[in-house]
Amino acid sequence: MHGVCFMIEVNNIRTSFSTGFIRRRVVRAVDGVSFQVEEDETLGLVGESGCGKTTLGRSILRLIEPDEGRVVVNGTDITALSRSDLRRFRPRMQMIFQDAYASLNPRMRVRESVAEPLKIHRMGDRAAIDRRVRELVEEVGLNEEHLNRRPYELSGGQNQRVVLARVLALRPEFIVADEPTSALDVSVQAQILNLIRDLGQEYHMSCLYISHDLGVIRAISNRVAVMLEGRIVEIGKTADVLDRPSHPYTRRLVAVPVRETPEPLESPVFPAAPAMVEERPGHWVEETTA
Amino acid sequence: MAKRTVLAASIGIILAYCAVALLAPVIAPYDPHAITGAPLCPPDPEHLLGTNDLAQDIFSRLIWGTRATLLLGFIGAAVTVVIGTAVGIVSGYYGGMVDEAVMRLIDVAMTIPIFPLLLILTTFFRPGIYITAVLMGLLGSFQGVRVIRSQVLSLAVADFVTGTKALGAGDGYIMARHILPNVLPLAGVKFVISAQHFMLIGIGLGFLGIGDPSVVDWGQMINRASQNGAMILGLWWWLIPPGLAVTLISLALAWLGYACEDEINPRLRLMRV
Ligand SMILES: Nc1ncnc2c1ncn2[C@@H]1O[C@H](COP(=O)(O)OP(=O)(O)OP(=O)(O)O)[C@@H](O)[C@H]1O
Ligand SMILES: [Mg+2]
């Protein structure tokens, strides 16, 4: 290790989808994104629906192959790994999805779902795995009697706990949480949010937390990045960015009541990738032509 | 009729047919090929359904005929479902060029009508009943690949599959442990529906006189009966029983297929795939 070591270093990631059969259209979902996440830090990612948050999260983990760019996780350039090396590296970085129910195989019991990562990576014999499964299930606030249930026999919040247990089994260093609470009841949201935060600290995980709920972002993230049309337009300390927004889009985002997505802004046309300027220490804003 | 009654009845009928097929030597009073008295006897206690023009006992032939029909249907359906599931899963899971190639091939293959092709093949090569069953299964598997693949396409992008990939699981593991169990119900329905389809095709081949002549089958029975004027002479005991036997098993399989389809559809919806 040398110098300042970031847990995650994302460098100029671009991901595009081609759609349409006759007239192929290319959608630039992520268009040159760079940021870093420090050890034990949670970086929030906000932006309106369709701006590319999910695509960015998945591209970083190479669940979607990015077209371009580099991702370094704790010193390993994962964009350079071969497929089999990547598979061996995967336990160190995990992902949680918005729809907890869809994140679990409907035919698998909780016990099997939580044991699966341990079995895939041969982490212990049967007895050890069984012990660890019980431990994990308890850690996420479930108990013995849930072990034999299937996803449809659990609530959304309970399913999200199972997903968390499954992911924690591998003791990841980095986790991408893609709106893990937005599909849940308001009362349950807070519980799951706290659980993720507490376990995140306990397991020393760095986290990229995606949400369009500014309240959630305030509660969980140390820093926040604002995304607009595939680019990060502002990034900095959470309070700093949300209380003293500089980019016109962030200003609109902050002005609207929480839990409502703002009207899309008429897209500012940038001739080339605009540069980021440092407004205050650690608070970067994309230069606007306006 | 309540759904459950229909389901129970159809399963009962199918099981009964299987039992008859297995126990044919025990149940049938005569050897189906043996000459058992005078030809063209009407039903009497000795010959429950009379005898045919070769003086063979029609009731015994009806019992033995169950074997041919079930063999064709079930072997054919097994081939269709195994190929359909294997190719459908691999093609749908990987997508891309391989999938594209497989689908174009199937588009072309599907334009070939199964029955006429089978007619030609069996007329020229006179294959035995087993080869015919496998041939039917192969030809039917194109449709099977399609059905399975379309479900795999949505499973392959389901969050639980992406999540398992993120855990570091390999493609083979995901296909075997996550995709396959979730397409099994659909494969089961496909099996039942194909079996019904192939049994009818088998009867059709027999009726046209190109069945395997070494086996007793209902299609050939009907063929022989009508060629010998059973219809005109009013020999209903020769013509009607094999026809009824086919109709009943075909109905039972169709009912079972529909019932299972109803059963898995809400589950599929619940799975959001
Ligand atoms: N598989 C895909 N094929 C084609 N286009 C896609 C695909 N996935 C996403 N897109 C497009 O990429 C863009 C970004 O989508 P993405 O899902 O990353 O947005 P998001 O910020 O996560 O939105 P939300 O807040 O609604 O979850 C959208 O325009 C979307 O239509
Ligand atoms: Mg999203």
Coordinates of N, CA and C in Angstrom, one line a residue, chain A residues 21 58 61 63 83 86-88 90-91 93-95 97-99 101-108 113 116-117 119-121 152 166-167 170, chain B residues 94 100 104 155 157-171 173 177-185 267 270-273:
Chain A
F21 N -34.4 -2.8 -32.9 CA -33.9 -3.9 -33.8 C -33.6 -3.3 -35.1
R58 N -24.1 -1.3 -11.1 CA -23.8 -2.6 -11.7 C -22.6 -2.6 -12.5
L61 N -19.4 -3.1 -10.4 CA -19.2 -4.5 -10.0 C -19.1 -5.4 -11.2
L63 N -21.3 -6.3 -13.2 CA -22.5 -7.1 -13.4 C -23.1 -6.7 -14.8
R83 N -12.3 -13.5 -16.4 CA -13.6 -13.9 -15.8 C -13.5 -14.7 -14.6
L86 N -12.2 -12.7 -11.7 CA -13.2 -11.8 -11.2 C -14.2 -12.6 -10.3
R87 N -14.5 -13.9 -10.7 CA -15.4 -14.7 -9.9 C -14.8 -14.9 -8.5
R88 N -13.5 -15.1 -8.5 CA -12.8 -15.3 -7.2 C -12.8 -14.1 -6.4
R90 N -15.2 -11.7 -6.5 CA -16.5 -11.2 -6.2 C -16.9 -11.1 -4.7
P91 N -16.5 -12.1 -3.9 CA -17.0 -12.0 -2.5 C -16.6 -10.7 -1.8
M93 N -16.9 -7.8 -3.0 CA -17.8 -6.6 -3.3 C -19.2 -7.2 -3.7
Q94 N -20.2 -6.7 -3.0 CA -21.5 -7.2 -3.1 C -22.6 -6.2 -3.5
M95 N -23.8 -6.6 -3.8 CA -24.8 -5.7 -4.2 C -26.1 -6.1 -3.5
F97 N -30.3 -5.2 -3.9 CA -31.3 -4.6 -4.8 C -32.5 -4.0 -4.2
Q98 N -33.2 -3.2 -5.0 CA -34.4 -2.6 -4.5 C -35.5 -3.6 -4.1
D99 N -35.7 -4.6 -5.0 CA -36.8 -5.5 -4.7 C -36.3 -6.7 -4.0
Y101 N -37.8 -9.2 -2.6 CA -38.5 -10.4 -3.0 C -37.9 -11.0 -4.2
A102 N -37.6 -10.2 -5.2 CA -37.1 -10.7 -6.5 C -35.6 -11.0 -6.3
S103 N -34.9 -10.6 -5.2 CA -33.5 -10.9 -5.1 C -33.3 -12.3 -4.5
L104 N -34.4 -13.0 -4.2 CA -34.2 -14.3 -3.6 C -34.9 -15.3 -4.5
N105 N -34.2 -16.5 -4.7 CA -34.8 -17.5 -5.5 C -36.1 -18.0 -4.8
P106 N -37.2 -17.9 -5.5 CA -38.5 -18.2 -4.9 C -38.6 -19.7 -4.4
R107 N -37.8 -20.5 -4.9 CA -37.8 -21.9 -4.6 C -36.9 -22.3 -3.4
M108 N -36.1 -21.3 -3.0 CA -35.1 -21.7 -1.9 C -35.6 -21.2 -0.6
S113 N -30.6 -20.0 1.0 CA -30.2 -18.8 0.4 C -29.0 -18.2 1.2
E116 N -25.9 -20.4 0.7 CA -25.4 -20.5 -0.7 C -24.0 -19.8 -0.9
P117 N -23.8 -18.6 -0.5 CA -22.5 -18.0 -0.7 C -21.3 -18.7 0.0
K119 N -21.3 -21.9 0.6 CA -21.1 -23.2 -0.1 C -20.3 -23.0 -1.4
I120 N -20.7 -21.9 -2.1 CA -20.1 -21.6 -3.4 C -18.6 -21.4 -3.2
H121 N -18.2 -20.7 -2.1 CA -16.8 -20.5 -1.9 C -16.2 -21.5 -0.9
Y152 N -41.9 -16.0 -0.3 CA -43.3 -15.5 -0.3 C -43.9 -15.7 1.1
R166 N -27.2 -12.9 3.5 CA -26.6 -13.6 2.4 C -25.3 -12.9 1.9
V167 N -25.5 -11.6 1.9 CA -24.4 -10.7 1.4 C -23.3 -10.7 2.4
L170 N -20.2 -13.2 3.2 CA -18.9 -13.2 2.5 C -18.0 -12.1 3.1
Chain B
Y94 N -27.4 -17.5 -22.0 CA -26.2 -16.8 -22.6 C -26.7 -15.7 -23.5
E100 N -29.1 -16.2 -30.9 CA -29.6 -15.7 -32.1 C -29.5 -16.8 -33.2
R104 N -32.8 -18.6 -35.0 CA -33.0 -18.5 -36.5 C -33.2 -20.0 -37.0
L155 N -35.9 -15.1 -16.5 CA -35.2 -15.5 -15.3 C -33.8 -15.1 -15.3
V157 N -32.4 -12.4 -16.2 CA -32.2 -11.0 -15.7 C -32.8 -10.8 -14.4
A158 N -33.4 -11.8 -13.8 CA -34.1 -11.6 -12.5 C -33.0 -11.2 -11.5
D159 N -33.4 -10.4 -10.5 CA -32.4 -10.0 -9.5 C -31.7 -11.1 -8.7
F160 N -32.5 -12.2 -8.5 CA -31.8 -13.3 -7.7 C -30.7 -13.9 -8.5
V161 N -30.8 -13.9 -9.9 CA -29.8 -14.5 -10.7 C -28.6 -13.5 -10.7
T162 N -28.8 -12.2 -10.9 CA -27.8 -11.2 -10.9 C -27.1 -11.3 -9.5
G163 N -27.9 -11.4 -8.5 CA -27.3 -11.4 -7.1 C -26.4 -12.7 -6.9
T164 N -26.8 -13.8 -7.5 CA -26.0 -15.0 -7.3 C -24.7 -14.9 -8.1
K165 N -24.8 -14.2 -9.3 CA -23.6 -14.0 -10.1 C -22.7 -13.1 -9.3
A166 N -23.2 -12.1 -8.6 CA -22.4 -11.2 -7.8 C -21.7 -12.0 -6.6
L167 N -22.3 -13.1 -6.2 CA -21.7 -13.8 -5.1 C -20.4 -14.5 -5.6
G168 N -20.4 -14.7 -7.0 CA -19.2 -15.4 -7.5 C -19.5 -16.7 -8.1
A169 N -20.8 -17.0 -8.3 CA -21.2 -18.3 -8.8 C -20.9 -18.4 -10.3
G170 N -20.6 -19.6 -10.8 CA -20.4 -19.8 -12.2 C -21.7 -20.0 -13.0
D171 N -21.6 -19.9 -14.3 CA -22.8 -20.0 -15.1 C -23.4 -21.3 -15.0
Y173 N -23.4 -23.4 -12.5 CA -24.1 -23.5 -11.2 C -25.4 -22.8 -11.3
R177 N -28.8 -24.7 -10.6 CA -29.4 -24.5 -9.3 C -30.5 -23.4 -9.2
H178 N -30.5 -22.5 -10.2 CA -31.4 -21.4 -10.1 C -32.4 -21.3 -11.3
I179 N -31.9 -21.6 -12.5 CA -32.8 -21.5 -13.6 C -33.6 -22.8 -13.8
L180 N -32.9 -23.9 -13.8 CA -33.6 -25.2 -14.0 C -34.8 -25.4 -13.0
P181 N -34.6 -25.3 -11.7 CA -35.7 -25.5 -10.8 C -36.9 -24.6 -11.1
N182 N -36.6 -23.4 -11.6 CA -37.7 -22.5 -11.9 C -38.4 -22.7 -13.3
V183 N -37.8 -23.5 -14.1 CA -38.5 -23.8 -15.4 C -39.1 -25.2 -15.3
L184 N -38.8 -26.0 -14.3 CA -39.3 -27.4 -14.2 C -40.8 -27.5 -14.3
P185 N -41.6 -26.6 -13.6 CA -43.0 -26.7 -13.7 C -43.5 -26.5 -15.2
R267 N -48.3 -18.6 -10.0 CA -47.0 -18.7 -9.4 C -46.0 -17.9 -10.2
L270 N -46.4 -14.3 -9.5 CA -45.9 -14.0 -8.2 C -44.4 -13.8 -8.2
M271 N -43.8 -14.6 -9.1 CA -42.3 -14.5 -9.2 C -41.8 -13.4 -10.0
R272 N -42.8 -12.7 -10.6 CA -42.5 -11.5 -11.4 C -41.4 -11.9 -12.5
V273 N -41.6 -13.0 -13.1 CA -40.8 -13.3 -14.2 C -41.6 -13.4 -15.5

